[in-house]
Structure formats: structure tokens, C-alpha cells
Amino acid sequence: MMWRIRAFERAAEAGLADGHVAGAVHMSIGQEAVAAGVSAHLIKADVIASTHRGHGHSIAKGADLHGMMLELYGRAGGSCAGKGGSMHIADFDVGMLGANGVVGAGLPIAVGAAQGLRLLGRNAIAVCYFGDGAANRGPFLESLNWAAVFRLPVLFVCEDNNWSATTRTATMSAGPGIAARAEALGVPAVSIDGNDVEAVDETAGRLIADIRAGGGPRLLHARTYRLKGHTVTDPAPYRPAEEVAARWEDDPIARNAAELKALGLDEDEIAAIEAAETRRIADVVAAALAAPFPETAAAFDDVQDVGRPVAGAERGLAHTLPAEHLA
Ligand SMILES: Cc1ncc(C[n+]2csc(CCOP(=O)(O)OP(=O)(O)O)c2C)c(N)n1
């Protein structure tokens, strides 16, 4: 799974360099162990809310890779009809409720989804991925409070990659940290090495079992590192080169490969996993390149009705509100 995510993101990076992928693309290279370890414990009926850095979460939840790549390539058939790009990937068929360009916005969405699951009597949980920067926004407080008050089935997963865009999160965060904030709101929290896929797997499994047993919300604080720039086009000059070099030594995929080797898997078997995932992604890239672009006439399909441009060349693109909203 970690290799599948990395191969997808390497392809997205290459697609952007080639001019085939448009818009902002945020990669989670270096953070793959979190999505892989958490998702290992999710069933299809569970739902997830993601962030602007959501490829890994989506892939690990089982989102259609083909639809995801078509979306990045802006093609018809993409998960958002080719109109949303990387930050708007969703796949309701597998409970992936959406990536989100608004930092922290996934938190209340996941809590609302959890309350919905409860009201519908579904035996499923919601998982909310968010960054360390998002924990400094209001929705973090609001969402944890609500989830704790109603003992909702939510796992909050903080991917603490140290950085909030170009700012070191520690320089703008008060208090003893995210896990302590959660505990103060009555949400039991565990802080772990998020680059250790086995630790993520074991801890997420335990927390999710507690939630499924009716224990209410839990928070997993996963310490990790964003190995690349904030977006694909960000060379990240604000980070000390030695810091980045040291963090590459802690690459979760390389770490896991070393562990597998120690357990007796030989180099060829490990290389075969990487090759199979690289091929799988090359196939979806080829399909995306061959796919048609959306029809221009479909540009306003599936978009919010209020404020929709008035049809007709004589009225140009003037925006208006339908009469019922003007009353
Ligand atoms: C409400 C809001 N404020 C600011 C931004 C601009 N912005 C995009 S990503 C980002 C940093 C987010 O940091 P974090 O939550 O730690 O996630 P990471 O990028 O590290 O995965 C910011 C400030 C935004 N998209 N939405």
C-alpha cells in the first residue's frame, strides 16, 4: 500500500512537470505509513474525511485509482468529472468523503458524518485526517468537543509533519501539544512514531476497536515528516537541508523494507512489490492520457445552483440569484 501511494504521487509529480496535470498538487511522500496503518483497520462502510494532502488517504481507503488519476489529469470520468483536481478527490462508493482545500474543514465534516452514521444506526466509524497546522484552527476545538459530548464514533488522525506550509508549526503553537489538547477535551489520545507502519497499525487497531465498542472518539497523533515541498512546485528553501537529509534516512518505506528484509524477505521479493505498484500506476496514467477532456457544456453541471451564471450569450457571465433567494 505504501508503495502504491508513493508510485501514484511520483506519477502526479511527473504529470505536473509534463504539463498534463494542472492546479495545486500536495504530496504525502514520507507520510505513507499513517494512511496505510490506519486503513488496514477500516471496512468499506467506514467513512473518511481528508485534507489537501489526500492522495494516500484516498488510495488506502480503496478509492478508484483510475478515477483519481483521471481527476488529476482533468479528464472526463475523473472522480470530480475532471473539474476538481487533486484537492477535490472523493469516492463515496468506498466512503471517501473528500479531499479538502480548506485547512481544518474535514474535522467537522467527519464529526457530522459520524453523527449521521449514529442516527442511521450504521455500525461504522468516521476517520478524520488533519495536519498539525489544522490543530491551530477553530474547527479542531469545535469538532473534538462535539464528538466527545456525543461520544461519536470518530478517530481523529493528526499527521504531524512539522510544517504548516512554510511555517514551522512549533513556532506558532501554544501549550503542550495536540494530544494534550485532545485529552483536555475528553478525547483519549496516543502519540506515536508515524513513520513506523507497525506502530501505526497496532495503535490504530486498538483505538478503532475502542471506538467500535462504543467508547467514543479517540485521537491518534502520528509524528511524521513531509519529505517534499508544500506543493509539488515548492522547492522548500525555508527548510534546513540537513534536516531534510536526516528525515530521508527515516523514510517509512525504506524503514519497512529493512524490517521485511530482517524478517527474511529477500531483495527481489521487495523489489517485486515496488515494480508491481509502479506498473499498476503506469497503467492508470496511460488510461488518463488517452481519456477525453470533459465537454465544455458540462462546465456548470453538478455545481451549486445559487449564484449560477445566467445562460445565454447576450447576458454574458453576469451572476444572478434565482427569484426565490431575492424575496
Ligand atoms: C482556512 C485556510 N487557511 C489557510 C490555508 C492555506 N494553507 C494551505 S495548506 C496550509 C498549511 C496546513 O498545514 P497542516 O494542517 O499542518 O497540513 P500539511 O500541509 O502540513 O499537510 C495552509 C496554511 C487554507 N488552505 N485554508
mmCIF file of C-alpha atoms in Angstrom, residues 13-310:
data_model
loop_
_atom_site.group_PDB
_atom_site.id
_atom_site.type_symbol
_atom_site.label_atom_id
_atom_site.label_comp_id
_atom_site.label_asym_id
_atom_site.label_seq_id
_atom_site.Cartn_x
_atom_site.Cartn_y
_atom_site.Cartn_z
ATOM 1 C CA GLU A 13 4.719 14.917 -9.840
ATOM 2 C CA ALA A 14 5.814 13.800 -13.315
ATOM 3 C CA GLY A 15 2.408 14.671 -14.808
ATOM 4 C CA LEU A 16 2.686 18.185 -13.436
ATOM 5 C CA ALA A 17 6.220 18.586 -14.818
ATOM 6 C CA ASP A 18 4.969 17.401 -18.234
ATOM 7 C CA GLY A 19 2.126 19.927 -18.169
ATOM 8 C CA HIS A 20 -0.628 17.278 -18.101
ATOM 9 C CA VAL A 21 -1.687 17.843 -14.507
ATOM 10 C CA ALA A 22 -2.975 21.297 -13.589
ATOM 11 C CA GLY A 23 -3.635 23.015 -10.283
ATOM 12 C CA ALA A 24 -2.013 22.585 -6.919
ATOM 13 C CA VAL A 25 -0.831 19.092 -6.031
ATOM 14 C CA HIS A 26 0.264 18.351 -2.459
ATOM 15 C CA MET A 27 2.175 15.139 -1.937
ATOM 16 C CA SER A 28 2.333 12.991 1.166
ATOM 17 C CA ILE A 29 5.711 11.470 0.333
ATOM 18 C CA GLY A 30 7.176 10.385 3.676
ATOM 19 C CA GLN A 31 3.774 10.122 5.371
ATOM 20 C CA GLU A 32 2.506 6.914 3.728
ATOM 21 C CA ALA A 33 2.718 4.786 6.871
ATOM 22 C CA VAL A 34 -0.121 6.730 8.504
ATOM 23 C CA ALA A 35 -2.723 6.136 5.796
ATOM 24 C CA ALA A 36 -1.613 2.527 5.302
ATOM 25 C CA GLY A 37 -1.625 1.633 9.001
ATOM 26 C CA VAL A 38 -4.959 3.287 9.788
ATOM 27 C CA SER A 39 -6.794 1.987 6.733
ATOM 28 C CA ALA A 40 -5.761 -1.574 7.489
ATOM 29 C CA HIS A 41 -8.486 -1.469 10.160
ATOM 30 C CA LEU A 42 -11.262 0.155 8.140
ATOM 31 C CA ILE A 43 -14.166 -1.527 6.413
ATOM 32 C CA LYS A 44 -15.891 -0.239 3.316
ATOM 33 C CA ALA A 45 -18.824 1.181 5.314
ATOM 34 C CA ASP A 46 -16.471 3.394 7.342
ATOM 35 C CA VAL A 47 -16.031 6.914 6.055
ATOM 36 C CA ILE A 48 -13.014 9.204 5.890
ATOM 37 C CA ALA A 49 -12.592 12.952 5.530
ATOM 38 C CA SER A 50 -9.274 14.045 4.112
ATOM 39 C CA THR A 51 -7.105 17.126 3.646
ATOM 40 C CA HIS A 52 -5.446 18.985 0.773
ATOM 41 C CA ARG A 53 -2.764 16.238 1.006
ATOM 42 C CA GLY A 54 -5.207 13.417 0.473
ATOM 43 C CA HIS A 55 -3.952 11.007 -2.200
ATOM 44 C CA GLY A 56 -2.661 8.494 0.328
ATOM 45 C CA HIS A 57 -5.803 8.551 2.468
ATOM 46 C CA SER A 58 -7.974 8.027 -0.610
ATOM 47 C CA ILE A 59 -5.882 5.228 -2.077
ATOM 48 C CA ALA A 60 -5.627 3.395 1.244
ATOM 49 C CA LYS A 61 -9.422 3.598 1.685
ATOM 50 C CA GLY A 62 -9.804 1.917 -1.689
ATOM 51 C CA ALA A 63 -10.757 4.881 -3.877
ATOM 52 C CA ASP A 64 -10.790 4.079 -7.573
ATOM 53 C CA LEU A 65 -7.236 4.764 -8.785
ATOM 54 C CA HIS A 66 -8.422 5.227 -12.323
ATOM 55 C CA GLY A 67 -10.962 7.910 -11.299
ATOM 56 C CA MET A 68 -8.316 9.597 -9.144
ATOM 57 C CA MET A 69 -5.762 9.795 -11.954
ATOM 58 C CA LEU A 70 -8.381 10.984 -14.479
ATOM 59 C CA GLU A 71 -9.220 13.722 -11.980
ATOM 60 C CA LEU A 72 -5.605 14.865 -11.713
ATOM 61 C CA TYR A 73 -5.348 14.858 -15.488
ATOM 62 C CA GLY A 74 -8.578 16.905 -15.734
ATOM 63 C CA ARG A 75 -10.306 14.272 -17.849
ATOM 64 C CA ALA A 76 -13.924 13.173 -18.210
ATOM 65 C CA GLY A 77 -14.645 10.291 -15.853
ATOM 66 C CA GLY A 78 -12.480 11.745 -13.097
ATOM 67 C CA SER A 79 -13.784 11.408 -9.563
ATOM 68 C CA CYS A 80 -14.974 15.033 -9.806
ATOM 69 C CA ALA A 81 -15.691 14.867 -13.563
ATOM 70 C CA GLY A 82 -12.229 16.293 -14.219
ATOM 71 C CA LYS A 83 -13.193 19.670 -12.763
ATOM 72 C CA GLY A 84 -11.780 19.490 -9.256
ATOM 73 C CA GLY A 85 -8.209 18.247 -9.448
ATOM 74 C CA SER A 86 -6.101 16.830 -6.650
ATOM 75 C CA MET A 87 -7.787 18.719 -3.800
ATOM 76 C CA HIS A 88 -11.292 17.564 -4.708
ATOM 77 C CA ILE A 89 -10.931 13.826 -4.944
ATOM 78 C CA ALA A 90 -13.857 11.958 -3.452
ATOM 79 C CA ASP A 91 -15.208 8.450 -3.855
ATOM 80 C CA PHE A 92 -18.466 7.925 -1.999
ATOM 81 C CA ASP A 93 -18.606 4.267 -3.116
ATOM 82 C CA VAL A 94 -15.822 3.479 -0.658
ATOM 83 C CA GLY A 95 -16.707 6.095 1.967
ATOM 84 C CA MET A 96 -14.085 8.609 0.900
ATOM 85 C CA LEU A 97 -15.990 11.837 1.560
ATOM 86 C CA GLY A 98 -13.491 14.178 0.012
ATOM 87 C CA ALA A 99 -10.155 15.882 -0.004
ATOM 88 C CA ASN A 100 -10.463 19.493 1.123
ATOM 89 C CA GLY A 101 -8.577 22.663 0.276
ATOM 90 C CA VAL A 102 -9.793 24.452 3.394
ATOM 91 C CA VAL A 103 -7.428 23.638 6.262
ATOM 92 C CA GLY A 104 -9.336 22.055 9.156
ATOM 93 C CA ALA A 105 -12.610 21.762 7.241
ATOM 94 C CA GLY A 106 -12.524 17.960 7.241
ATOM 95 C CA LEU A 107 -12.842 17.878 11.040
ATOM 96 C CA PRO A 108 -16.492 18.983 11.342
ATOM 97 C CA ILE A 109 -17.353 17.025 8.190
ATOM 98 C CA ALA A 110 -16.111 13.803 9.792
ATOM 99 C CA VAL A 111 -17.935 14.564 13.032
ATOM 100 C CA GLY A 112 -21.137 15.297 11.137
ATOM 101 C CA ALA A 113 -20.689 12.048 9.227
ATOM 102 C CA ALA A 114 -20.192 10.157 12.497
ATOM 103 C CA GLN A 115 -23.374 11.646 13.882
ATOM 104 C CA GLY A 116 -25.128 10.666 10.670
ATOM 105 C CA LEU A 117 -23.865 7.095 10.977
ATOM 106 C CA ARG A 118 -25.171 7.025 14.549
ATOM 107 C CA LEU A 119 -28.613 8.380 13.540
ATOM 108 C CA LEU A 120 -28.849 5.884 10.695
ATOM 109 C CA GLY A 121 -27.952 3.063 13.072
ATOM 110 C CA ARG A 122 -24.951 2.055 10.963
ATOM 111 C CA ASN A 123 -22.227 0.049 12.572
ATOM 112 C CA ALA A 124 -19.409 2.097 11.062
ATOM 113 C CA ILE A 125 -16.975 4.785 12.103
ATOM 114 C CA ALA A 126 -15.587 8.030 10.667
ATOM 115 C CA VAL A 127 -11.889 8.826 10.387
ATOM 116 C CA CYS A 128 -10.670 12.372 10.099
ATOM 117 C CA TYR A 129 -7.171 13.087 8.847
ATOM 118 C CA PHE A 130 -5.812 16.558 9.577
ATOM 119 C CA GLY A 131 -2.448 18.288 9.842
ATOM 120 C CA ASP A 132 -0.622 19.832 12.780
ATOM 121 C CA GLY A 133 -1.396 23.263 11.324
ATOM 122 C CA ALA A 134 -5.122 22.488 11.325
ATOM 123 C CA ALA A 135 -4.994 21.867 15.087
ATOM 124 C CA ASN A 136 -4.484 25.622 15.483
ATOM 125 C CA ARG A 137 -7.787 26.396 13.750
ATOM 126 C CA GLY A 138 -11.186 26.721 15.396
ATOM 127 C CA PRO A 139 -12.789 23.628 13.799
ATOM 128 C CA PHE A 140 -10.382 21.434 15.796
ATOM 129 C CA LEU A 141 -11.852 22.608 19.132
ATOM 130 C CA GLU A 142 -15.414 22.581 17.869
ATOM 131 C CA SER A 143 -15.152 19.110 16.376
ATOM 132 C CA LEU A 144 -13.419 17.367 19.269
ATOM 133 C CA ASN A 145 -15.797 18.976 21.738
ATOM 134 C CA TRP A 146 -18.887 17.877 19.805
ATOM 135 C CA ALA A 147 -17.555 14.366 19.234
ATOM 136 C CA ALA A 148 -16.722 13.979 22.934
ATOM 137 C CA VAL A 149 -20.069 15.342 24.143
ATOM 138 C CA PHE A 150 -21.991 12.892 21.948
ATOM 139 C CA ARG A 151 -19.415 10.053 22.253
ATOM 140 C CA LEU A 152 -19.360 9.804 18.480
ATOM 141 C CA PRO A 153 -17.539 7.029 16.611
ATOM 142 C CA VAL A 154 -14.667 9.111 15.227
ATOM 143 C CA LEU A 155 -10.942 8.558 15.013
ATOM 144 C CA PHE A 156 -9.087 11.856 14.662
ATOM 145 C CA VAL A 157 -5.741 11.254 12.973
ATOM 146 C CA CYS A 158 -3.252 14.094 13.176
ATOM 147 C CA GLU A 159 -0.445 13.760 10.658
ATOM 148 C CA ASP A 160 2.086 15.929 12.399
ATOM 149 C CA ASN A 161 4.622 16.599 9.661
ATOM 150 C CA ASN A 162 6.170 19.585 11.473
ATOM 151 C CA TRP A 163 5.243 22.150 8.849
ATOM 152 C CA SER A 164 2.223 24.348 8.127
ATOM 153 C CA ALA A 165 3.014 25.388 4.557
ATOM 154 C CA THR A 166 6.205 27.481 5.052
ATOM 155 C CA THR A 167 5.898 27.854 8.837
ATOM 156 C CA ARG A 168 7.370 25.505 11.414
ATOM 157 C CA THR A 169 4.241 24.591 13.363
ATOM 158 C CA ALA A 170 6.027 24.581 16.729
ATOM 159 C CA THR A 171 6.743 28.305 16.360
ATOM 160 C CA MET A 172 3.041 29.140 16.366
ATOM 161 C CA SER A 173 1.574 26.511 18.680
ATOM 162 C CA ALA A 174 0.932 27.201 22.345
ATOM 163 C CA GLY A 175 0.813 24.617 25.084
ATOM 164 C CA PRO A 176 1.949 21.021 25.456
ATOM 165 C CA GLY A 177 0.762 19.722 22.098
ATOM 166 C CA ILE A 178 -2.061 18.168 20.139
ATOM 167 C CA ALA A 179 -2.518 15.007 22.196
ATOM 168 C CA ALA A 180 -2.748 17.129 25.375
ATOM 169 C CA ARG A 181 -5.333 19.383 23.728
ATOM 170 C CA ALA A 182 -7.422 16.334 22.847
ATOM 171 C CA GLU A 183 -7.161 14.903 26.371
ATOM 172 C CA ALA A 184 -8.261 18.266 27.776
ATOM 173 C CA LEU A 185 -11.419 17.918 25.706
ATOM 174 C CA GLY A 186 -12.069 14.409 26.963
ATOM 175 C CA VAL A 187 -10.778 12.644 23.858
ATOM 176 C CA PRO A 188 -8.222 9.948 24.774
ATOM 177 C CA ALA A 189 -5.120 10.417 22.634
ATOM 178 C CA VAL A 190 -1.979 8.465 21.790
ATOM 179 C CA SER A 191 1.164 9.969 20.305
ATOM 180 C CA ILE A 192 3.356 7.673 18.212
ATOM 181 C CA ASP A 193 6.130 7.500 15.627
ATOM 182 C CA GLY A 194 4.011 7.809 12.486
ATOM 183 C CA ASN A 195 6.843 6.604 10.244
ATOM 184 C CA ASP A 196 6.714 3.196 11.888
ATOM 185 C CA VAL A 197 3.960 1.430 9.970
ATOM 186 C CA GLU A 198 3.731 -1.362 12.523
ATOM 187 C CA ALA A 199 3.259 1.141 15.362
ATOM 188 C CA VAL A 200 0.536 2.901 13.372
ATOM 189 C CA ASP A 201 -1.111 -0.426 12.571
ATOM 190 C CA GLU A 202 -1.052 -1.617 16.174
ATOM 191 C CA THR A 203 -2.184 1.694 17.731
ATOM 192 C CA ALA A 204 -4.875 2.439 15.145
ATOM 193 C CA GLY A 205 -6.187 -1.102 15.569
ATOM 194 C CA ARG A 206 -6.503 -0.607 19.310
ATOM 195 C CA LEU A 207 -8.125 2.827 19.073
ATOM 196 C CA ILE A 208 -10.545 1.746 16.359
ATOM 197 C CA ALA A 209 -11.553 -1.297 18.407
ATOM 198 C CA ASP A 210 -12.308 1.034 21.343
ATOM 199 C CA ILE A 211 -14.418 3.271 19.093
ATOM 200 C CA ARG A 212 -16.312 0.315 17.571
ATOM 201 C CA ALA A 213 -17.016 -0.924 21.093
ATOM 202 C CA GLY A 214 -18.846 2.344 21.798
ATOM 203 C CA GLY A 215 -16.026 4.104 23.648
ATOM 204 C CA GLY A 216 -16.446 7.391 21.817
ATOM 205 C CA PRO A 217 -13.857 9.388 19.918
ATOM 206 C CA ARG A 218 -10.101 8.809 20.025
ATOM 207 C CA LEU A 219 -7.146 10.766 18.657
ATOM 208 C CA LEU A 220 -4.036 9.337 17.067
ATOM 209 C CA HIS A 221 -1.157 11.798 16.945
ATOM 210 C CA ALA A 222 1.283 10.471 14.355
ATOM 211 C CA ARG A 223 4.683 12.170 14.261
ATOM 212 C CA THR A 224 5.958 12.130 10.698
ATOM 213 C CA TYR A 225 7.648 14.441 8.198
ATOM 214 C CA ARG A 226 6.753 15.961 4.839
ATOM 215 C CA LEU A 227 9.759 14.980 2.734
ATOM 216 C CA LYS A 228 8.849 17.216 -0.212
ATOM 217 C CA GLY A 229 7.770 20.846 -0.529
ATOM 218 C CA HIS A 230 4.322 22.037 0.480
ATOM 219 C CA THR A 231 3.134 21.645 -3.120
ATOM 220 C CA VAL A 232 4.855 19.875 -5.998
ATOM 221 C CA THR A 233 6.183 23.230 -7.239
ATOM 222 C CA ASP A 234 7.573 24.340 -3.852
ATOM 223 C CA PRO A 235 11.352 23.730 -3.570
ATOM 224 C CA ALA A 236 11.001 24.406 0.202
ATOM 225 C CA PRO A 237 14.055 26.685 0.657
ATOM 226 C CA TYR A 238 12.769 27.548 4.161
ATOM 227 C CA ARG A 239 13.870 24.148 5.457
ATOM 228 C CA PRO A 240 17.450 23.398 6.507
ATOM 229 C CA ALA A 241 18.962 20.925 4.015
ATOM 230 C CA GLU A 242 20.492 18.857 6.863
ATOM 231 C CA GLU A 243 17.065 18.463 8.461
ATOM 232 C CA VAL A 244 15.557 17.144 5.230
ATOM 233 C CA ALA A 245 18.521 14.831 4.567
ATOM 234 C CA ALA A 246 18.216 13.376 8.072
ATOM 235 C CA ARG A 247 14.488 12.836 7.595
ATOM 236 C CA TRP A 248 15.035 10.959 4.330
ATOM 237 C CA GLU A 249 17.001 8.476 6.466
ATOM 238 C CA ASP A 250 13.712 7.854 8.270
ATOM 239 C CA ASP A 251 11.668 7.243 5.085
ATOM 240 C CA PRO A 252 8.867 4.898 6.216
ATOM 241 C CA ILE A 253 9.053 2.801 3.045
ATOM 242 C CA ALA A 254 12.810 2.242 3.324
ATOM 243 C CA ARG A 255 12.379 1.504 7.028
ATOM 244 C CA ASN A 256 9.692 -1.051 6.320
ATOM 245 C CA ALA A 257 11.774 -2.652 3.554
ATOM 246 C CA ALA A 258 14.658 -3.034 6.012
ATOM 247 C CA GLU A 259 12.305 -4.644 8.536
ATOM 248 C CA LEU A 260 10.938 -7.049 5.923
ATOM 249 C CA LYS A 261 14.490 -7.964 4.981
ATOM 250 C CA ALA A 262 15.338 -8.635 8.600
ATOM 251 C CA LEU A 263 12.306 -10.938 8.730
ATOM 252 C CA GLY A 264 13.693 -12.949 5.834
ATOM 253 C CA LEU A 265 12.163 -11.459 2.680
ATOM 254 C CA ASP A 266 14.821 -11.227 0.001
ATOM 255 C CA GLU A 267 15.663 -8.123 -2.051
ATOM 256 C CA ASP A 268 13.929 -9.487 -5.149
ATOM 257 C CA GLU A 269 10.646 -10.009 -3.355
ATOM 258 C CA ILE A 270 10.765 -6.466 -2.012
ATOM 259 C CA ALA A 271 11.697 -5.048 -5.440
ATOM 260 C CA ALA A 272 8.805 -7.008 -6.986
ATOM 261 C CA ILE A 273 6.317 -5.211 -4.717
ATOM 262 C CA GLU A 274 7.663 -1.851 -5.846
ATOM 263 C CA ALA A 275 7.673 -2.879 -9.518
ATOM 264 C CA ALA A 276 4.094 -4.180 -9.409
ATOM 265 C CA GLU A 277 2.791 -0.926 -7.918
ATOM 266 C CA THR A 278 4.801 1.191 -10.350
ATOM 267 C CA ARG A 279 3.274 -0.812 -13.241
ATOM 268 C CA ARG A 280 -0.223 -0.507 -11.792
ATOM 269 C CA ILE A 281 0.140 3.289 -11.655
ATOM 270 C CA ALA A 282 1.747 3.493 -15.127
ATOM 271 C CA ASP A 283 -1.392 1.776 -16.458
ATOM 272 C CA VAL A 284 -3.741 4.352 -14.922
ATOM 273 C CA VAL A 285 -1.541 7.180 -16.202
ATOM 274 C CA ALA A 286 -1.714 5.729 -19.728
ATOM 275 C CA ALA A 287 -5.505 5.482 -19.439
ATOM 276 C CA ALA A 288 -5.714 9.080 -18.184
ATOM 277 C CA LEU A 289 -3.607 10.340 -21.087
ATOM 278 C CA ALA A 290 -5.879 8.528 -23.544
ATOM 279 C CA ALA A 291 -9.119 9.770 -21.953
ATOM 280 C CA PRO A 292 -11.097 12.691 -23.411
ATOM 281 C CA PHE A 293 -11.370 16.065 -21.710
ATOM 282 C CA PRO A 294 -14.836 16.943 -20.349
ATOM 283 C CA GLU A 295 -17.323 18.587 -22.710
ATOM 284 C CA THR A 296 -17.282 22.375 -22.301
ATOM 285 C CA ALA A 297 -21.071 22.266 -21.975
ATOM 286 C CA ALA A 298 -20.666 20.239 -18.765
ATOM 287 C CA ALA A 299 -18.705 23.009 -17.009
ATOM 288 C CA PHE A 300 -21.715 24.081 -14.922
ATOM 289 C CA ASP A 301 -23.126 20.626 -14.237
ATOM 290 C CA ASP A 302 -23.037 19.489 -10.607
ATOM 291 C CA VAL A 303 -22.167 22.922 -9.275
ATOM 292 C CA GLN A 304 -24.076 24.926 -6.703
ATOM 293 C CA ASP A 305 -27.212 26.454 -8.176
ATOM 294 C CA VAL A 306 -27.240 29.668 -6.195
ATOM 295 C CA GLY A 307 -25.178 32.287 -7.998
ATOM 296 C CA ARG A 308 -25.069 30.173 -11.132
ATOM 297 C CA PRO A 309 -24.232 32.245 -14.241
ATOM 298 C CA VAL A 310 -27.236 33.118 -16.342
#
